[in-house]
Amino acid sequence: MPRTLVVTNDFPTRKGGIEAFVAALCERFDPGEVVVYTASMPGDREYDATLPYPVVRDRRSMLVPTPRVRRSVVAAFREHGCDRVLFGASAPLGLLAKPLRAAGAQRAVAITHSHEVWWSQVPGVRRVLREIGERVDTLTYISGFTRDAVSRALTPAGRAKQQRLTPGVDSTRFYPGVGGAQVRERLGIPADAPVAVSSGRMVERKGQDKVIEAWPAVRAAVPGAHLLIVGDGPYRPTLEKLVAARGLGDAVTFTGAVPWADVPPYVDAGDVFVMPSRTRLRGLEPEGLPLVFLEAASCALPVIVGRSGGAPDAVEDGVTGVVVDPTSVTEIRDRLVQLLTDHELAARMGAAGRERALAGWQWDTIAATCRGYLGYPQA
């Protein structure tokens, strides 16, 4: 039986889009086909005990391809009888492809997300990405934007290895009526309140601050409108201060961290999903293609997406949602008011979004594509 060693810094119990991406792929392998080598993190022992496949934790909380890590990864590869390798994020761990080849890896696949865009643009470190492109069989991309950005750091041979592997959604977990009414009741949000929901890690790039800035005007146009912000992160104190400064304490709810398994009802609690992501640091920090947009679409919510990086790929503009200028509070306000008041339009976009999610963004299909890149026999 083919067996893949997944080498990754990004894995639960850490929370984030890449962590969810890698975990979703791993759970769709037969337990005997996959082994994970990852970093140590709080709660890892308890989490790993719930998994059907082996997880090897390095003693460090962050993996870099040092000689010691190289030896440990190669030892795990040999000990568990692996014959191929998948890098959960390409840079910098994809540099380990060469020693793993020497140890017997028949196939090496490296996934790129949005953070490789930074690697591709910074002089000096971009050579790392170029070298990874030379060493692996397949270098994946999540959107046309990230493909083009990463390709600028690659040789022609590296560019020829680029293949699409997007995030996905499990529509048997994210669907209309999965529990949003119960979440509203538990949080004290009236059942008939117009609700915009935003979920994900709270960092400045995600644009929840612009939504809060727009919210007084939204409330004026849509009486009783409520903003539900799901998740946690380093930008949360700033967002809470914005809410307090605008006197929105009764109109905005912060849930705090929500376990990944419990997220679907929180998304379902909304009428509209909004996350106007923006590019920061002069182009070095763009959005990739967030899972949360697909999850919201699968729950039949119209989606408001910021024009940043590959984020617009998650929506068919004007059909399943809208793409907005993430720096324009006015535009964000107008689209929120439109979708919270035009129920027929919102329902039509939501239905189209779920249909689109079912047709081309399911994890089972994406995992099968990944297995194909790794050389597994296709069903």
C-alpha angles and dihedrals in degrees: 000000000000112000127197128207109212109206112195146145089201112077137114138309081053112077125226145097096278092047091052090045094054094043092050091053094047095051089056094060120087104262090244092054101061141054123179125215110192146142129284117258138162114291094011097130093055092044095048090053089065094056125094094215131060121269121195113200120205115221090242126078091222126041122217123167097259120152090259094051090045091055092047094049093048090048091052090047091054097038093055095043096243123170103182138035137217120194110210090209121014103222124097104345092059086079085077090070091090098057090041089054088054088051091055108275107159094188133024122192125181124194121215123202127170099295091070087066087072090050091051094054105041115089112237099022095055088076087067090060090045090053092048089053089055094049103048132067095223132022109192131208132200100209142008090256095055091043092056094043094049093043091065089069095048135086118240088262091053093049090053088060095057113117132171120257112160130185115264146197136232103228091191086069100035111051139127112283096020091138111302094130091057092049091052091050093048092049094045095246111146114250092235097045116120103243131196113194129199121184133181142070113327107239128138094255093065095072101225088136091065090050090053091048089053095045100087089057091044090053091049091055097036110038113217094014112160131201117214115195113192122197139021141255146138094293094058097094090055091050092048090052090052090052092049093046091055095044092242098136093121093044103049128057124195111199097189120216115348121195110250092242090057098049101093097074091050091055090045089055090073133082092202132021118220132184113147097191117193135198115250140188095040094300098318094106111046128155117263114200109298120218090220093072090056092046091052092047090050088056087055095250121144108241131223109205130187119234097249130128112308097342094104089062087073093066138046097226112239092005109061096011141317137280114221140188099261092210094056113089088182094057092045089050093049094050092046092051091047095052095040092053105032098069095174092055092045092050092048093050092045093052091048090049093053091047090052092048091051093047102050115000108061119134093226091060093043092049090050089053090051091049088052091055088051091054100251115153110264120234 
